[in-house]
Amino acid sequence: MIMKLYGDPGSGSTRRVLAALYHIGAEFEFELIDLFKGDNRTPQFLALNPNGMIPVLVDDDAVLYEAAAINLYLAEKFSSNLLPAGVDRSLTLQWMFWAAEHWRQGPPVLFNERVAKTIMGLPQDPRAIADAEASIRKFAAILDDHLQDRQYVVGKHFTLADIDLAATFTHLPRSRPPYDEFPNVMAWHHRLLEHVPAWSRTRDKVEQRMAALMK
Ligand SMILES: N[C@@H](CCC(=O)N[C@@H](CS)C(=O)NCC(=O)O)C(=O)O
């Protein structure tokens, strides 16, 4: 049976898996789970992921949630260099864990404050915004230093580490994390858009979806 991805092209976490699938060139079906319509709260979807979160990948008996776990599964299934060998494999995992534990903590707060609350007509919380920006600056300084003399986060190729870190650029125009203070981070992300078709293709899908949602 063909693999099936459940998600929404406007979601940064879905984008991480779509980028891996496009980069690998894997065949898959896509089913839209529209969060604004509550598709993630149906009994059928909760049977796949009791957290009610996208993305979910179903591949025969394998039902997987958590974008990082799905991407590791895909990279291993297709022997993709998205997950390199040797020490670069461990470094890729290091940056994926770092992304989850630190790097991706602040941006969803900015999304909630500047995008979700605007859509819902709720007031922003300036303290939450200030705390999120402080956290983003702290970790962006570390990534900026790492990227000073590197084209990609690990080794000489695009890996799952780039995907998990670049995911926070998904809503850049709307949630506005202060990345423009970090020139190496900005330059790395521009390189991804320029040289990795899977990354620019998923960016275009995000923008189309968000334009439709916000009009
Ligand atoms: N840690 C999860 C996060 C997934 C996640 O946050 N998904 C969001 C969309 S980007 C979601 O489904 N939100 C719905 C909800 O929280 O009810 C992953 O990496 O896959």
Short mmCIF file of C-alpha atoms and ligand atoms in Angstrom, two decimals:
data_model
loop_
_atom_site.label_atom_id
_atom_site.label_comp_id
_atom_site.label_asym_id
_atom_site.label_seq_id
_atom_site.Cartn_x
_atom_site.Cartn_y
_atom_site.Cartn_z
CA MET A 1 0.00 0.00 0.00
CA ILE A 2 1.14 3.51 -0.77
CA MET A 3 2.27 5.57 2.25
CA LYS A 4 -0.15 8.19 3.49
CA LEU A 5 0.70 11.48 5.16
CA TYR A 6 -1.95 13.26 7.21
CA GLY A 7 -1.26 16.95 7.69
CA ASP A 8 -1.75 20.51 6.59
CA PRO A 9 0.68 22.21 4.19
CA GLY A 10 0.42 25.38 6.34
CA SER A 11 1.84 23.55 9.38
CA GLY A 12 5.57 23.78 10.06
CA SER A 13 5.64 20.23 11.41
CA THR A 14 3.88 18.84 8.33
CA ARG A 15 6.34 20.81 6.21
CA ARG A 16 9.26 18.98 7.84
CA VAL A 17 7.90 15.64 6.62
CA LEU A 18 6.80 16.94 3.21
CA ALA A 19 10.31 18.33 2.68
CA ALA A 20 11.84 14.92 3.46
CA LEU A 21 9.38 13.10 1.18
CA TYR A 22 10.02 15.51 -1.72
CA HIS A 23 13.78 15.40 -1.20
CA ILE A 24 13.75 11.59 -1.21
CA GLY A 25 11.32 11.49 -4.13
CA ALA A 26 9.06 9.01 -2.33
CA GLU A 27 5.57 8.21 -3.56
CA PHE A 28 2.83 9.05 -1.06
CA GLU A 29 -0.77 10.15 -0.68
CA PHE A 30 -1.67 13.27 1.24
CA GLU A 31 -4.79 13.76 3.34
CA LEU A 32 -5.60 17.26 4.54
CA ILE A 33 -6.28 17.51 8.28
CA ASP A 34 -7.70 20.99 8.59
CA LEU A 35 -6.98 22.16 12.13
CA PHE A 36 -9.35 25.12 11.73
CA LYS A 37 -12.20 22.68 11.00
CA GLY A 38 -11.27 20.34 13.89
CA ASP A 39 -10.28 17.43 11.62
CA ASN A 40 -7.61 16.56 14.23
CA ARG A 41 -10.28 15.94 16.89
CA THR A 42 -12.32 13.27 15.08
CA PRO A 43 -12.31 9.74 16.57
CA GLN A 44 -10.72 8.46 13.34
CA PHE A 45 -7.80 10.87 13.57
CA LEU A 46 -7.37 10.45 17.36
CA ALA A 47 -7.04 6.71 16.73
CA LEU A 48 -3.93 7.53 14.66
CA ASN A 49 -2.54 10.14 17.06
CA PRO A 50 -4.19 10.49 20.46
CA ASN A 51 -2.44 13.86 20.82
CA GLY A 52 -4.64 15.21 18.02
CA MET A 53 -1.59 16.62 16.25
CA ILE A 54 -0.30 16.55 12.70
CA PRO A 55 1.70 15.15 10.96
CA VAL A 56 0.99 11.42 11.01
CA LEU A 57 2.46 8.91 8.55
CA VAL A 58 0.86 5.54 7.86
CA ASP A 59 2.95 2.97 6.03
CA ASP A 60 1.28 -0.46 6.15
CA ASP A 61 1.38 -1.46 9.83
CA ALA A 62 3.50 1.52 10.86
CA VAL A 63 1.49 4.44 12.27
CA LEU A 64 3.90 7.21 13.27
CA TYR A 65 3.59 10.65 14.77
CA GLU A 66 6.27 13.23 15.70
CA ALA A 67 7.83 14.72 12.58
CA ALA A 68 11.40 13.90 13.65
CA ALA A 69 10.56 10.22 14.19
CA ILE A 70 8.73 10.08 10.85
CA ASN A 71 11.70 11.65 9.06
CA LEU A 72 14.15 9.22 10.66
CA TYR A 73 11.89 6.36 9.54
CA LEU A 74 11.77 7.71 5.98
CA ALA A 75 15.52 8.33 5.78
CA GLU A 76 16.23 4.77 6.92
CA LYS A 77 13.54 3.19 4.74
CA PHE A 78 14.91 4.90 1.61
CA SER A 79 18.61 4.85 2.64
CA SER A 80 18.66 8.62 2.16
CA ASN A 81 21.67 10.81 2.90
CA LEU A 82 19.24 13.02 4.85
CA LEU A 83 20.60 10.82 7.66
CA PRO A 84 24.35 10.50 7.06
CA ALA A 85 26.58 7.71 8.36
CA GLY A 86 29.19 7.69 11.12
CA VAL A 87 29.71 10.64 13.40
CA ASP A 88 27.65 12.86 11.08
CA ARG A 89 24.66 10.68 11.94
CA SER A 90 25.15 11.45 15.63
CA LEU A 91 25.68 15.14 14.86
CA THR A 92 22.45 15.16 12.82
CA LEU A 93 20.63 13.65 15.82
CA GLN A 94 22.34 16.13 18.14
CA TRP A 95 20.98 19.10 16.17
CA MET A 96 17.54 17.48 15.84
CA PHE A 97 17.31 17.07 19.62
CA TRP A 98 18.69 20.59 20.14
CA ALA A 99 16.06 21.92 17.73
CA ALA A 100 13.29 20.19 19.69
CA GLU A 101 14.55 21.05 23.17
CA HIS A 102 15.69 24.65 22.58
CA TRP A 103 15.44 26.14 19.10
CA ARG A 104 11.76 25.44 18.44
CA GLN A 105 10.54 26.62 21.87
CA GLY A 106 10.26 30.38 21.18
CA PRO A 107 8.83 30.57 17.63
CA PRO A 108 5.47 28.84 18.39
CA VAL A 109 4.90 31.41 21.15
CA LEU A 110 5.38 34.22 18.62
CA PHE A 111 3.04 32.39 16.20
CA ASN A 112 0.42 32.13 18.91
CA GLU A 113 0.78 35.76 19.97
CA ARG A 114 1.13 37.40 16.56
CA VAL A 115 -0.89 35.11 14.29
CA ALA A 116 -3.35 32.86 16.15
CA LYS A 117 -4.45 35.57 18.60
CA THR A 118 -4.88 38.05 15.74
CA ILE A 119 -7.09 35.56 13.89
CA MET A 120 -9.10 34.96 17.09
CA GLY A 121 -9.31 38.69 17.94
CA LEU A 122 -7.48 38.23 21.27
CA PRO A 123 -4.96 40.70 22.78
CA GLN A 124 -1.24 39.91 22.63
CA ASP A 125 0.82 39.27 25.78
CA PRO A 126 3.93 41.53 25.58
CA ARG A 127 5.70 39.54 28.35
CA ALA A 128 5.26 36.25 26.45
CA ILE A 129 6.61 37.93 23.29
CA ALA A 130 9.65 39.37 25.14
CA ASP A 131 10.47 35.99 26.77
CA ALA A 132 10.16 34.15 23.44
CA GLU A 133 12.39 36.69 21.68
CA ALA A 134 15.01 36.40 24.44
CA SER A 135 15.06 32.61 24.08
CA ILE A 136 15.29 32.86 20.27
CA ARG A 137 18.22 35.31 20.49
CA LYS A 138 20.08 33.09 22.97
CA PHE A 139 19.93 30.02 20.75
CA ALA A 140 20.25 31.88 17.43
CA ALA A 141 23.64 33.20 18.62
CA ILE A 142 24.83 29.60 19.01
CA LEU A 143 23.52 28.50 15.61
CA ASP A 144 24.91 31.65 13.98
CA ASP A 145 28.37 30.86 15.34
CA HIS A 146 28.12 27.24 14.16
CA LEU A 147 27.12 28.33 10.65
CA GLN A 148 29.97 30.83 10.28
CA ASP A 149 31.98 28.55 7.98
CA ARG A 150 29.43 25.91 7.03
CA GLN A 151 27.04 25.57 4.13
CA TYR A 152 24.76 23.09 5.93
CA VAL A 153 24.36 22.32 9.62
CA VAL A 154 26.12 18.93 9.38
CA GLY A 155 28.65 17.85 6.75
CA LYS A 156 28.40 19.00 3.16
CA HIS A 157 24.79 18.03 2.42
CA PHE A 158 21.24 18.88 3.37
CA THR A 159 20.20 16.66 6.30
CA LEU A 160 17.33 16.14 8.71
CA ALA A 161 19.12 18.61 11.00
CA ASP A 162 18.64 21.41 8.42
CA ILE A 163 14.96 20.48 8.15
CA ASP A 164 14.32 20.51 11.90
CA LEU A 165 16.14 23.82 12.37
CA ALA A 166 14.81 25.60 9.28
CA ALA A 167 11.24 24.66 10.22
CA THR A 168 11.09 27.78 12.42
CA PHE A 169 11.36 29.94 9.29
CA THR A 170 8.00 28.58 8.12
CA HIS A 171 5.98 31.50 9.49
CA LEU A 172 8.78 34.10 9.40
CA PRO A 173 6.71 36.77 7.59
CA ARG A 174 3.88 36.43 10.13
CA SER A 175 5.45 35.53 13.50
CA ARG A 176 8.63 37.60 12.92
CA PRO A 177 11.32 35.93 15.07
CA PRO A 178 14.36 38.28 15.23
CA TYR A 179 16.51 36.16 12.89
CA ASP A 180 17.65 39.19 10.85
CA GLU A 181 20.07 39.96 13.74
CA PHE A 182 21.94 36.73 12.87
CA PRO A 183 23.53 37.00 9.41
CA ASN A 184 24.90 33.44 9.19
CA VAL A 185 21.52 31.98 10.11
CA MET A 186 19.83 34.15 7.49
CA ALA A 187 22.42 33.26 4.83
CA TRP A 188 22.07 29.52 5.56
CA HIS A 189 18.30 29.71 5.21
CA HIS A 190 18.61 31.63 1.92
CA ARG A 191 20.96 28.89 0.66
CA LEU A 192 18.40 26.22 1.52
CA LEU A 193 15.70 28.06 -0.42
CA GLU A 194 18.08 28.52 -3.34
CA HIS A 195 19.72 25.07 -3.49
CA VAL A 196 17.22 22.61 -1.99
CA PRO A 197 14.11 22.39 -4.20
CA ALA A 198 12.19 20.44 -1.52
CA TRP A 199 12.64 23.37 0.86
CA SER A 200 11.45 26.10 -1.53
CA ARG A 201 8.60 23.91 -2.80
CA THR A 202 7.26 23.42 0.72
CA ARG A 203 7.70 27.14 1.47
CA ASP A 204 5.49 27.94 -1.52
CA LYS A 205 2.85 25.50 -0.28
CA VAL A 206 2.89 27.12 3.18
CA GLU A 207 2.41 30.59 1.70
CA GLN A 208 -0.46 29.44 -0.57
CA ARG A 209 -2.20 27.75 2.33
CA MET A 210 -1.74 30.68 4.73
CA ALA A 211 -2.96 33.16 2.10
CA ALA A 212 -6.14 31.08 1.72
CA LEU A 213 -6.62 30.84 5.50
CA MET A 214 -6.01 34.51 6.26
CA LYS A 215 -8.02 36.13 3.48
N1 LIG B 1 6.12 17.58 18.29
C1 LIG B 1 5.18 17.46 17.19
C2 LIG B 1 4.48 18.79 17.06
C3 LIG B 1 3.32 18.71 16.12
C4 LIG B 1 2.49 19.97 16.17
O1 LIG B 1 2.73 20.89 16.96
N2 LIG B 1 1.49 20.03 15.27
C5 LIG B 1 0.59 21.14 15.27
C6 LIG B 1 0.55 21.79 13.89
S1 LIG B 1 2.12 22.46 13.42
C7 LIG B 1 -0.80 20.61 15.58
O2 LIG B 1 -1.18 19.58 15.10
N3 LIG B 1 -1.55 21.34 16.41
C8 LIG B 1 -2.90 20.98 16.72
C9 LIG B 1 -3.19 21.04 18.18
O3 LIG B 1 -2.27 21.31 18.98
O4 LIG B 1 -4.35 20.82 18.54
C10 LIG B 1 5.91 17.09 15.91
O5 LIG B 1 7.09 17.43 15.81
O6 LIG B 1 5.34 16.45 15.02
#
